[in-house]
Coordinates of N, CA and C in Angstrom, one line a residue:
X9 N 44.5 18.5 11.7 CA 44.5 16.3 11.5 C 43.0 16.2 10.6
X10 N 43.6 16.0 9.0 CA 42.6 16.4 7.7 C 41.8 15.1 7.9
X11 N 40.9 14.4 8.4 CA 39.8 13.4 8.7 C 39.1 13.1 7.2
X12 N 39.0 12.0 6.3 CA 37.9 10.8 5.6 C 37.2 11.3 6.0
X13 N 36.0 12.1 5.4 CA 34.6 12.4 6.5 C 33.5 10.6 6.0
X14 N 34.1 9.6 5.1 CA 33.4 9.3 4.8 C 34.1 8.1 5.9
X15 N 35.3 8.5 7.2 CA 35.2 7.8 8.4 C 33.8 8.1 9.2
X16 N 33.3 9.5 8.7 CA 32.2 9.2 9.9 C 30.7 8.8 10.0
X17 N 30.2 8.1 9.0 CA 29.4 7.5 8.4 C 29.4 6.1 9.0
X18 N 29.6 5.8 9.7 CA 29.2 4.7 10.5 C 28.8 4.9 11.9
X19 N 29.5 6.4 12.2 CA 29.1 6.2 13.8 C 27.8 7.0 13.5
X20 N 27.2 7.4 12.4 CA 26.5 8.3 12.3 C 25.3 7.1 12.1
X21 N 25.8 5.7 10.9 CA 24.3 5.4 11.3 C 23.8 4.5 12.7
X22 N 25.4 4.4 13.4 CA 25.6 3.2 14.2 C 24.7 3.6 15.6
X23 N 24.5 5.6 15.8 CA 24.4 6.6 16.6 C 22.3 6.6 16.4
X24 N 22.0 7.1 15.2 CA 20.0 6.5 14.6 C 20.4 5.2 15.1
X25 N 20.5 3.9 14.4 CA 19.9 3.0 15.2 C 19.7 2.5 16.8
X26 N 20.7 2.9 17.0 CA 21.0 2.4 18.6 C 19.8 3.4 19.2
X27 N 19.8 4.8 18.8 CA 18.9 5.7 19.7 C 17.9 5.2 19.4
X28 N 17.3 4.9 17.8 CA 16.1 4.5 17.6 C 15.6 2.8 18.1
X29 N 16.2 2.2 18.6 CA 16.1 1.2 19.5 C 16.0 1.6 20.7
X30 N 16.4 2.4 21.0 CA 16.2 2.8 22.6 C 15.3 2.8 22.6
X31 N 14.4 4.5 21.2 CA 13.0 5.2 21.8 C 12.1 3.8 22.0
X32 N 12.5 2.8 21.0 CA 11.4 1.9 21.1 C 11.5 0.9 22.2
X33 N 12.3 0.9 22.6 CA 12.5 0.0 24.0 C 11.3 1.2 25.1
X34 N 11.4 2.2 25.4 CA 11.7 3.7 26.2 C 10.0 3.1 26.0
X35 N 9.9 3.7 24.9 CA 8.2 3.8 24.7 C 7.7 2.8 24.7
X36 N 8.2 1.5 24.7 CA 7.5 0.1 24.9 C 7.6 0.2 26.4
X37 N 7.7 0.5 27.2 CA 8.3 0.7 28.7 C 7.8 1.3 29.3
X38 N 6.9 1.8 28.7 CA 5.5 3.4 28.4 C 4.5 2.4 29.1
X39 N 3.9 1.1 27.9 CA 2.7 0.9 27.7 C 3.4 -1.0 28.6
X40 N 4.2 -0.9 29.3 CA 3.6 -2.4 30.4 C 4.9 -3.7 30.4
X41 N 5.8 -2.8 29.1 CA 7.4 -3.9 28.7 C 7.5 -4.4 30.7
X42 N 7.7 -5.8 30.6 CA 9.0 -6.2 31.8 C 10.4 -5.7 31.1
X43 N 10.9 -6.3 32.8 CA 12.2 -5.4 32.7 C 13.0 -6.1 32.0
X44 N 12.5 -8.1 31.8 CA 13.6 -7.8 30.5 C 13.7 -7.6 29.2
X45 N 12.5 -7.1 28.5 CA 12.5 -5.8 27.7 C 12.8 -4.2 27.4
X46 N 12.5 -4.3 28.4 CA 13.2 -2.8 28.7 C 14.4 -2.5 29.4
X47 N 15.1 -3.0 29.5 CA 16.8 -2.6 30.5 C 17.1 -1.4 30.0
X48 N 17.1 -1.6 31.7 CA 17.8 0.3 31.6 C 19.5 0.0 31.0
X49 N 20.0 1.4 30.0 CA 21.1 1.7 29.5 C 21.9 2.5 29.2
X50 N 22.8 2.2 28.7 CA 24.3 3.4 29.5 C 24.8 3.6 27.6
X51 N 24.3 5.0 27.0 CA 25.0 4.5 26.0 C 26.4 6.1 26.1
X52 N 27.4 5.6 25.7 CA 29.0 6.4 25.7 C 29.3 6.8 24.0
X53 N 28.7 8.3 23.8 CA 29.4 8.9 22.5 C 31.4 9.4 23.2
X54 N 32.4 8.3 22.9 CA 33.8 8.9 22.5 C 34.1 9.5 21.9
X55 N 35.9 9.4 22.5 CA 36.5 9.8 20.6 C 37.9 10.4 21.1
X56 N 39.4 9.7 20.6 CA 39.9 9.3 21.0 C 40.9 9.7 19.8
X57 N 42.1 10.6 20.4 CA 42.6 11.5 18.9 C 44.1 11.6 19.9
X58 N 45.2 10.4 19.5 CA 46.4 10.2 19.7 C 47.7 10.4 19.0
X59 N 48.2 9.8 19.4 CA 49.5 9.3 18.7 C 49.2 8.2 17.5
X60 N 48.3 7.8 17.3 CA 48.5 6.1 16.5 C 46.8 5.7 16.4
X61 N 45.8 6.9 16.8 CA 44.0 7.0 17.0 C 44.0 8.2 16.6
X62 N 42.8 8.3 15.5 CA 41.9 9.4 15.2 C 40.5 8.4 15.3
X63 N 40.2 8.3 16.4 CA 39.3 7.7 16.5 C 37.1 8.2 17.6
X64 N 36.6 7.5 17.0 CA 34.8 8.6 17.5 C 33.9 7.1 17.9
X65 N 33.5 6.4 18.7 CA 32.5 5.4 19.2 C 31.0 5.3 19.6
X66 N 30.7 4.3 19.5 CA 29.0 4.8 20.7 C 29.0 3.7 20.7
X67 N 28.9 3.4 22.3 CA 29.1 2.0 22.8 C 27.1 2.4 23.4
X68 N 26.8 1.4 24.1 CA 25.4 0.6 24.5 C 25.2 -0.4 25.4
X69 N 25.3 -0.1 26.7 CA 25.0 -1.7 27.4 C 24.1 -1.3 28.3
X70 N 22.9 -2.0 27.5 CA 22.3 -2.9 28.6 C 22.3 -3.5 30.0
X71 N 21.6 -3.5 31.2 CA 21.4 -3.7 32.7 C 20.3 -4.8 32.3
X72 N 20.2 -6.5 32.3 CA 18.6 -6.4 32.7 C 18.7 -6.7 34.0
X73 N 16.9 -7.1 34.1 CA 16.6 -7.2 35.5 C 15.4 -6.4 36.2
X74 N 15.0 -6.5 37.2 CA 14.1 -5.5 37.9 C 14.6 -4.4 38.1
X75 N 15.5 -4.1 38.6 CA 16.8 -3.2 38.5 C 17.9 -2.8 38.3
X76 N 17.8 -2.9 37.2 CA 18.8 -2.2 35.7 C 20.2 -2.1 36.7
X77 N 20.8 -1.5 37.0 CA 22.3 -1.3 36.9 C 22.2 -1.4 38.2
X78 N 21.4 -1.0 39.3 CA 21.4 -1.3 40.8 C 21.6 -2.5 41.5
X79 N 21.2 -3.5 40.1 CA 21.6 -5.3 41.1 C 23.1 -5.7 40.4
X80 N 23.7 -6.7 40.8 CA 23.9 -7.8 40.0 C 23.4 -8.5 38.9
X81 N 24.2 -8.7 37.7 CA 22.9 -9.6 36.9 C 23.6 -9.2 35.0
X82 N 22.8 -9.3 34.3 CA 23.2 -9.5 33.0 C 23.5 -8.6 31.9
X83 N 24.6 -8.4 31.0 CA 24.4 -7.2 30.8 C 24.9 -6.9 28.9
X84 N 24.6 -6.6 28.2 CA 24.5 -6.7 26.8 C 25.8 -5.3 26.4
X85 N 26.5 -5.5 25.8 CA 27.0 -4.9 25.0 C 27.7 -4.2 23.4
X86 N 27.1 -3.9 22.9 CA 27.2 -3.2 21.9 C 28.4 -2.0 21.1
X87 N 29.3 -2.5 20.1 CA 30.1 -1.2 19.8 C 30.3 -1.1 18.6
X88 N 30.4 0.2 18.0 CA 30.7 0.8 16.5 C 31.8 1.8 16.4
X89 N 32.3 2.2 15.3 CA 32.7 3.0 15.7 C 33.7 3.4 14.2
X90 N 34.4 4.4 13.9 CA 35.5 4.7 12.4 C 36.1 5.6 12.5
X91 N 37.0 5.8 11.7 CA 38.0 7.3 12.1 C 39.3 6.6 10.9
X92 N 40.6 6.8 11.7 CA 41.8 6.3 11.6 C 43.1 6.1 12.4
X93 N 44.1 5.1 11.5 CA 44.5 5.5 13.1 C 46.3 4.8 11.6
X94 N 47.6 4.9 12.5 CA 48.6 4.5 12.0 C 49.5 6.2 12.4
X95 N 49.7 6.5 11.1 CA 50.7 8.3 12.3 C 51.4 8.4 11.1
X96 N 51.2 10.0 11.1 CA 52.4 10.8 9.9 C 53.7 10.0 9.0
X97 N 53.7 10.1 7.5 CA 53.0 10.5 7.0 C 50.9 9.7 6.7
X98 N 51.3 8.6 7.1 CA 50.5 7.7 6.5 C 49.3 7.3 7.0
X99 N 48.7 8.1 6.7 CA 46.8 7.0 7.9 C 45.1 6.1 7.0
X100 N 45.1 5.6 8.1 CA 44.6 4.4 7.3 C 43.5 4.4 7.7
X101 N 42.1 4.6 6.9 CA 40.7 4.6 7.2 C 40.4 3.1 8.0
X102 N 39.9 3.0 8.9 CA 39.7 1.9 10.0 C 37.9 1.7 10.6
X103 N 36.7 0.5 10.7 CA 36.0 1.0 10.9 C 36.6 -0.5 12.0
X104 N 35.5 -0.4 13.4 CA 35.4 -1.3 14.0 C 34.0 -2.3 15.0
X105 N 33.7 -2.9 15.2 CA 32.5 -3.2 15.7 C 32.4 -4.2 16.3
X106 N 32.1 -4.7 17.8 CA 31.4 -5.1 18.3 C 30.4 -6.0 19.1
X107 N 30.2 -7.1 19.7 CA 28.8 -7.2 20.8 C 29.3 -8.3 21.4
X108 N 29.1 -8.3 22.6 CA 28.9 -9.1 24.0 C 27.5 -8.9 24.9
X109 N 28.3 -9.8 25.5 CA 27.5 -10.6 26.4 C 28.1 -10.7 28.0
X110 N 27.5 -10.3 28.9 CA 28.7 -9.8 30.0 C 27.6 -10.6 31.5
X111 N 28.7 -10.2 32.2 CA 27.9 -10.2 33.6 C 28.4 -9.7 35.2
X112 N 28.2 -8.6 35.4 CA 28.2 -8.0 36.3 C 27.5 -8.2 37.2
X113 N 28.6 -8.3 39.1 CA 28.6 -8.1 40.3 C 29.9 -7.3 41.0
X114 N 29.4 -7.1 42.0 CA 29.6 -6.4 43.2 C 29.5 -7.1 44.7
X115 N 30.2 -7.0 45.6 CA 30.1 -6.6 47.0 C 31.0 -5.6 47.8
X116 N 30.5 -5.1 48.7 CA 30.6 -3.4 49.5 C 30.7 -3.2 48.5
X117 N 32.2 -2.6 47.6 CA 32.7 -1.3 47.4 C 33.6 -1.9 46.6
X118 N 33.3 -3.1 45.7 CA 34.4 -3.9 44.9 C 32.9 -4.2 44.4
X119 N 33.4 -4.3 42.6 CA 32.7 -5.4 42.0 C 33.5 -5.6 40.6
X120 N 32.6 -6.4 39.1 CA 33.5 -5.8 38.8 C 32.4 -6.9 37.2
X121 N 32.9 -6.7 36.0 CA 32.1 -7.1 35.1 C 33.1 -8.0 33.8
X122 N 32.5 -9.6 33.9 CA 33.4 -9.7 32.4 C 32.3 -10.4 31.2
X123 N 33.1 -10.0 30.1 CA 32.4 -10.2 29.0 C 33.0 -11.0 27.7
X124 N 32.0 -11.4 26.7 CA 32.6 -12.0 25.6 C 31.5 -12.7 24.8
X125 N 32.6 -12.4 22.8 CA 31.3 -11.4 22.3 C 32.4 -12.0 21.2
X126 N 31.7 -10.8 20.2 CA 32.6 -11.4 18.8 C 32.8 -9.8 18.0
X127 N 34.2 -9.8 17.7 CA 34.6 -8.4 17.2 C 34.8 -8.0 15.8
X128 N 34.5 -6.8 15.2 CA 35.6 -7.2 13.6 C 35.7 -6.6 13.1
X129 N 36.3 -6.1 12.3 CA 37.4 -5.0 11.8 C 37.5 -4.5 10.5
X130 N 38.3 -3.9 10.1 CA 38.4 -4.0 8.5 C 38.8 -2.4 8.7
X131 N 40.0 -2.8 8.0 CA 40.9 -1.7 7.7 C 41.5 -0.8 6.0
X132 N 41.0 0.1 5.3 CA 40.9 0.5 3.7 C 42.3 0.6 3.4
X133 N 43.1 -0.5 3.7 CA 45.1 -0.7 3.4 C 45.0 -1.2 2.3
X134 N 45.7 -0.9 1.0 CA 46.4 -2.6 0.7 C 46.6 -3.4 0.8
X135 N 46.2 -4.6 0.1 CA 47.3 -5.5 0.8 C 48.2 -5.9 1.1
X136 N 49.7 -4.8 0.6 CA 50.4 -5.4 0.8 C 51.2 -4.6 2.6
X137 N 50.0 -4.4 3.0 CA 49.9 -3.1 4.2 C 50.3 -4.6 5.1
X138 N 50.9 -4.6 6.0 CA 50.1 -5.4 7.8 C 48.6 -6.0 8.5
X139 N 48.0 -4.3 7.9 CA 46.6 -5.2 8.2 C 45.8 -4.3 7.5
X140 N 45.1 -5.6 6.7 CA 44.2 -5.0 5.5 C 43.0 -5.8 5.3
X141 N 42.1 -4.9 4.7 CA 40.7 -5.5 4.9 C 39.8 -6.1 6.0
X142 N 38.4 -6.9 5.5 CA 37.8 -7.3 7.1 C 39.0 -8.4 7.9
X143 N 38.8 -8.5 9.4 CA 39.1 -9.4 10.3 C 38.0 -10.3 11.2
X144 N 37.8 -10.9 12.0 CA 37.1 -10.2 12.5 C 37.2 -12.3 13.6
X145 N 36.6 -12.0 14.5 CA 36.5 -13.3 15.9 C 36.3 -12.9 16.9
X146 N 36.4 -14.0 18.1 CA 36.0 -13.7 19.1 C 36.9 -12.7 20.4
X147 N 36.1 -12.0 21.4 CA 36.8 -10.8 21.8 C 36.0 -11.1 23.4
X148 N 36.9 -10.6 24.6 CA 36.7 -10.8 26.2 C 37.3 -9.2 26.1
X149 N 36.8 -8.9 27.6 CA 36.9 -7.7 27.8 C 36.7 -8.1 29.0
X150 N 36.9 -7.5 30.4 CA 37.4 -8.2 31.4 C 37.6 -6.6 33.0
X151 N 36.3 -6.1 33.1 CA 36.4 -4.2 33.9 C 35.7 -4.8 35.2
X152 N 37.2 -3.7 36.4 CA 36.7 -3.7 37.6 C 36.9 -2.5 38.4
X153 N 36.4 -2.5 39.1 CA 36.4 -0.9 40.8 C 36.0 -0.8 41.4
X154 N 36.9 -0.5 41.9 CA 37.2 -0.7 44.1 C 36.6 1.1 44.4
X155 N 36.5 1.2 45.7 CA 36.0 2.6 46.5 C 36.2 2.2 47.2
X156 N 37.7 3.4 47.7 CA 38.9 3.3 48.9 C 38.1 3.8 49.9
X157 N 37.0 4.9 49.1 CA 37.4 6.1 50.3 C 35.9 6.5 49.6
X158 N 34.9 7.0 50.2 CA 34.2 8.1 49.6 C 33.6 8.5 48.6
X159 N 34.5 9.3 48.3 CA 35.3 9.9 47.0 C 35.7 9.8 46.6
X160 N 36.4 8.7 46.5 CA 37.1 7.9 45.6 C 36.7 6.9 44.9
X161 N 37.5 6.7 43.3 CA 36.5 5.2 42.9 C 38.0 4.9 42.0
X162 N 38.5 4.0 42.0 CA 39.9 3.0 41.6 C 39.5 1.8 40.4
X163 N 39.5 1.9 39.1 CA 39.3 1.0 38.0 C 40.2 0.8 37.3
X164 N 39.6 -0.2 36.7 CA 41.1 -1.2 35.8 C 40.1 -1.9 34.7
X165 N 40.1 -2.0 34.0 CA 39.9 -3.1 32.7 C 41.1 -3.9 31.4
X166 N 40.8 -4.7 30.4 CA 41.8 -5.4 29.8 C 40.7 -6.3 29.0
X167 N 41.3 -6.5 27.8 CA 40.2 -6.5 26.5 C 41.0 -7.6 25.4
X168 N 41.1 -8.3 24.7 CA 41.2 -9.1 23.8 C 41.0 -9.2 22.7
X169 N 40.8 -8.8 22.0 CA 40.0 -8.8 20.4 C 41.2 -9.6 18.9
X170 N 40.6 -10.8 18.8 CA 41.8 -11.9 17.6 C 42.1 -11.0 16.4
X171 N 41.1 -10.6 16.3 CA 40.5 -9.3 15.1 C 42.7 -9.3 15.1
X172 N 43.9 -9.2 14.4 CA 44.7 -8.3 14.6 C 45.3 -8.4 15.6
X173 N 45.1 -9.5 16.2 CA 45.9 -9.5 18.2 C 45.8 -8.7 18.7
X174 N 44.7 -8.3 19.0 CA 44.3 -6.7 19.6 C 44.7 -6.8 20.5
X175 N 45.5 -6.3 22.2 CA 45.8 -7.0 23.1 C 45.1 -5.0 24.0
X176 N 44.5 -4.8 25.1 CA 44.6 -3.1 25.4 C 44.2 -3.5 27.1
X177 N 45.1 -3.1 28.2 CA 44.0 -2.0 29.4 C 44.6 -0.7 29.6
X178 N 44.3 -0.5 31.0 CA 44.3 0.7 31.0 C 43.4 1.4 32.6
X179 N 44.1 1.9 33.6 CA 43.6 2.5 34.8 C 43.0 3.7 34.9
X180 N 41.9 3.7 36.4 CA 42.0 5.5 35.7 C 41.4 5.6 37.5
X181 N 42.0 6.4 38.2 CA 41.6 7.1 39.1 C 40.8 8.6 39.0
X182 N 39.7 8.2 40.1 CA 39.0 9.5 40.3 C 38.3 9.5 41.3
X183 N 38.3 11.7 41.2 CA 38.2 11.9 42.7 C 37.0 12.6 42.9
X184 N 35.7 12.2 43.2 CA 35.6 13.8 43.7 C 35.5 14.8 44.4
X185 N 35.3 16.0 43.7 CA 35.0 17.4 44.5 C 34.5 18.1 45.1
X186 N 33.2 18.0 44.5 CA 32.2 18.5 44.4 C 30.9 17.6 44.0
X187 N 29.8 17.9 44.3 CA 28.7 17.2 43.8 C 28.8 17.1 41.9
X188 N 29.3 17.8 41.7 CA 29.1 17.6 40.5 C 30.6 17.9 39.1
X189 N 31.8 17.9 40.0 CA 33.1 18.4 39.3 C 34.3 16.8 40.1
X190 N 35.0 16.7 39.3 CA 35.5 15.2 39.5 C 36.9 15.6 39.1
X191 N 37.9 15.0 39.4 CA 39.4 15.2 39.0 C 39.7 14.0 38.9
X192 N 40.2 13.5 37.5 CA 40.7 12.0 36.7 C 42.1 12.4 36.5
X193 N 42.7 10.6 36.8 CA 43.8 10.7 36.1 C 43.6 9.2 35.8
X194 N 44.8 8.8 34.5 CA 44.4 7.7 34.2 C 46.0 7.0 32.8
X195 N 46.0 5.5 33.0 CA 46.6 5.6 32.3 C 46.4 4.4 31.0
X196 N 46.7 4.1 30.1 CA 46.4 3.4 29.0 C 47.6 3.0 28.6
X197 N 47.1 1.1 27.6 CA 48.3 0.3 26.6 C 48.0 -0.6 26.3
X198 N 48.6 -0.8 25.4 CA 48.3 -1.9 23.7 C 48.9 -2.1 22.8
X199 N 48.8 -3.5 22.7 CA 49.9 -4.2 21.4 C 48.4 -4.8 20.5
X200 N 48.9 -4.9 19.0 CA 48.0 -4.8 17.8 C 49.7 -5.9 17.0
X201 N 49.1 -5.9 16.4 CA 50.2 -6.4 14.4 C 50.9 -5.0 14.4
X202 N 50.4 -4.2 14.8 CA 51.6 -3.3 14.6 C 52.6 -2.3 15.1
X203 N 52.4 -3.2 16.8 CA 53.0 -2.8 17.4 C 52.7 -2.5 18.9
X204 N 53.4 -1.8 19.7 CA 53.2 -1.0 21.3 C 52.8 0.4 21.3
X205 N 51.8 0.9 21.9 CA 51.6 2.1 22.0 C 51.1 2.7 23.7
X206 N 51.6 3.2 24.0 CA 50.8 3.8 25.1 C 50.6 5.1 25.9
X207 N 49.8 5.6 26.5 CA 48.7 6.6 26.9 C 48.6 7.0 28.6
X208 N 49.3 8.3 29.1 CA 49.3 8.6 30.2 C 47.8 10.1 30.1
X209 N 47.5 10.8 30.7 CA 46.3 11.1 30.8 C 45.8 11.8 32.3
X210 N 45.8 13.4 32.4 CA 44.7 14.0 33.5 C 43.8 14.2 32.9
X211 N 42.4 14.3 33.5 CA 41.5 14.9 33.5 C 40.3 15.4 34.6
X212 N 39.1 15.7 33.8 CA 38.1 16.7 34.2 C 37.0 15.8 34.0
X213 N 36.6 15.4 35.0 CA 35.0 15.3 34.7 C 33.4 16.1 35.3
X214 N 32.0 16.4 34.6 CA 31.5 17.1 35.0 C 29.8 15.9 35.0
X215 N 29.1 16.0 36.2 CA 28.6 15.5 36.5 C 26.8 16.4 36.1
X216 N 25.6 16.9 34.9 CA 24.8 17.0 35.2 C 23.1 16.4 34.1
X217 N 22.3 17.0 35.2 CA 20.9 16.6 35.0 C 20.5 16.7 32.9
X218 N 20.8 15.9 32.2 CA 20.0 16.3 31.3 C 18.3 16.1 30.7
X219 N 17.6 17.2 30.2 CA 16.5 17.0 30.1 C 15.3 17.0 29.1
X220 N 16.2 16.5 28.2 CA 16.1 16.1 27.1 C 16.0 15.4 26.6
X221 N 15.6 13.7 27.2 CA 15.4 12.4 26.9 C 14.4 11.7 26.4
X222 N 15.0 10.9 25.9 CA 13.2 11.0 24.9 C 12.0 11.0 25.8
X223 N 12.7 9.5 27.1 CA 10.8 9.1 27.6 C 11.3 9.6 29.0
X224 N 10.7 9.9 30.4 CA 10.7 9.8 31.8 C 11.6 10.9 31.9
X225 N 11.4 11.1 33.3 CA 11.9 12.2 33.2 C 13.5 12.4 33.9
X226 N 14.5 13.8 33.8 CA 15.7 14.2 33.5 C 16.5 13.2 34.3
X227 N 16.9 12.2 33.6 CA 18.7 11.4 34.5 C 20.0 12.0 34.2
X228 N 20.3 11.9 35.3 CA 22.3 12.0 35.3 C 23.3 11.7 34.4
X229 N 23.4 12.5 33.7 CA 24.6 12.1 32.4 C 25.8 12.7 33.1
X230 N 26.8 12.7 32.0 CA 28.5 13.0 32.8 C 29.1 13.3 31.9
X231 N 30.1 13.6 31.2 CA 31.0 14.7 30.7 C 32.5 14.7 31.0
X232 N 33.2 13.5 30.6 CA 34.6 13.3 30.9 C 36.0 13.8 29.6
X233 N 36.5 14.7 29.9 CA 37.8 15.4 29.3 C 38.9 14.4 29.5
X234 N 40.1 14.3 28.9 CA 40.7 14.3 28.9 C 42.3 14.5 28.1
X235 N 44.0 15.0 28.7 CA 44.4 15.0 27.6 C 45.5 14.8 28.5
X236 N 47.3 14.4 27.4 CA 48.6 14.1 28.6 C 49.3 13.8 27.3
X237 N 49.7 12.5 27.1 CA 50.6 12.4 26.3 C 50.4 11.3 25.7
X238 N 50.8 10.2 24.7 CA 50.7 9.3 23.8 C 51.6 9.0 23.2
X239 N 52.3 7.4 23.1 CA 53.7 7.5 22.5 C 53.4 6.3 21.7
X240 N 54.2 5.3 20.6 CA 54.7 4.8 20.3 C 56.3 3.9 20.9
X241 N 56.3 3.3 19.1 CA 57.9 2.8 18.8 C 58.4 3.6 18.3
X242 N 57.4 4.4 17.5 CA 58.2 5.2 16.6 C 58.1 6.9 16.6
X243 N 56.9 7.2 17.9 CA 57.0 8.7 17.4 C 56.0 9.5 18.6
X244 N 55.5 9.8 19.4 CA 55.1 10.4 20.7 C 54.1 12.1 20.5
X245 N 53.1 12.5 21.4 CA 52.3 13.1 20.5 C 51.3 13.1 21.7
X246 N 50.5 14.5 21.4 CA 49.7 15.1 22.7 C 48.6 14.1 22.2
X247 N 47.9 14.1 23.1 CA 46.4 13.0 23.8 C 45.8 13.6 24.2
X248 N 44.3 13.3 23.0 CA 43.0 13.7 23.4 C 42.1 12.7 23.3
X249 N 41.1 13.1 24.7 CA 39.8 12.4 24.4 C 38.4 12.7 24.7
X250 N 37.5 12.1 25.4 CA 36.0 12.9 25.4 C 35.3 11.7 25.4
X251 N 34.4 11.4 27.3 CA 33.0 10.4 26.7 C 31.8 11.6 27.7
X252 N 31.2 11.6 26.9 CA 29.9 11.5 26.8 C 28.8 10.4 27.3
X253 N 28.9 10.5 28.9 CA 27.7 9.2 29.3 C 26.3 9.4 29.6
X254 N 25.1 8.6 28.7 CA 24.0 9.2 29.1 C 23.6 8.5 28.9
X255 N 22.7 8.5 30.9 CA 22.0 6.8 31.7 C 20.6 7.6 31.2
X256 N 19.7 5.6 31.3 CA 18.4 5.8 30.8 C 18.0 4.8 31.8
X257 N 17.2 5.0 33.1 CA 17.3 4.5 34.0 C 15.8 4.8 33.6
X258 N 15.3 3.6 34.6 CA 13.3 3.3 34.8 C 13.1 5.1 35.8

C-alpha cells in the first residue's frame, strides 16, 4: 500500500502540539492549578486500513471537574488525521479535523456522552471529482455503553458530519479474559457522498502500565488490535485497525 509521505505530516504536527499542550497543562498542575485548568485526559492514536481508508488519527479527550473521568461532566474532544481514501486504482489524499464539546453521564452500569461541534475536511482531488477541496460544517457524536456483567462491556456510537454528508456508527463487545487481556468483537458502517461501506472485525486488547508519562506516576494504558473484512458497493478487502490509548489521570 504506497502512501504519500505528505499524508502523515498533519499527524506529526497534531501529535506534537497535543503532547506539548498536555505537558504544559500537567506541569502547571504540579504548581497548583485547579482541576478546571488541568483536566484529566485520554489520548488515542488510531489507524484504519480497510477497503476505503488508509487513515491515521490522533484524538485528545479532556474531562473537566474535580474527579476527572470518574464523575459525570463536561468533555472536550479534539481530533485530527490524514491519509487516503477511495480504492484501487485511485487513492485520494484526505485530511480531517474536528473539535467538539460534550457532556458525559451514567447511572450504575450504563451511560453515554453527547458531543457537538465543528468538523473540517480537505480532499486533495480535482474539481471534477465528487469530493474535492475544503469543506466544513457542524458535527455531532453520541456514545453509549452498558456493562451487563462484571467482565463484559457493550458500547455503541453514532455520528454525523455536514462536510460531504458523512454518517457513521458502530458497536463493540468487550470480554475481559484476564486483568490484562480482553477479547473484542466490533461492527461499523457508514455512508457519505461517495457511497456506503461496512466492516466486521474481531480483536484483542492488552492493558499495561506506561512508566514514561510526562508527569506523575505510571498510568494504565491499553492497546487494541482489530482484524476482519470490509466492503463497499464496489469491492471488499481485509480490514485492519489499531488503537493505542494513553490515560493521564491526577
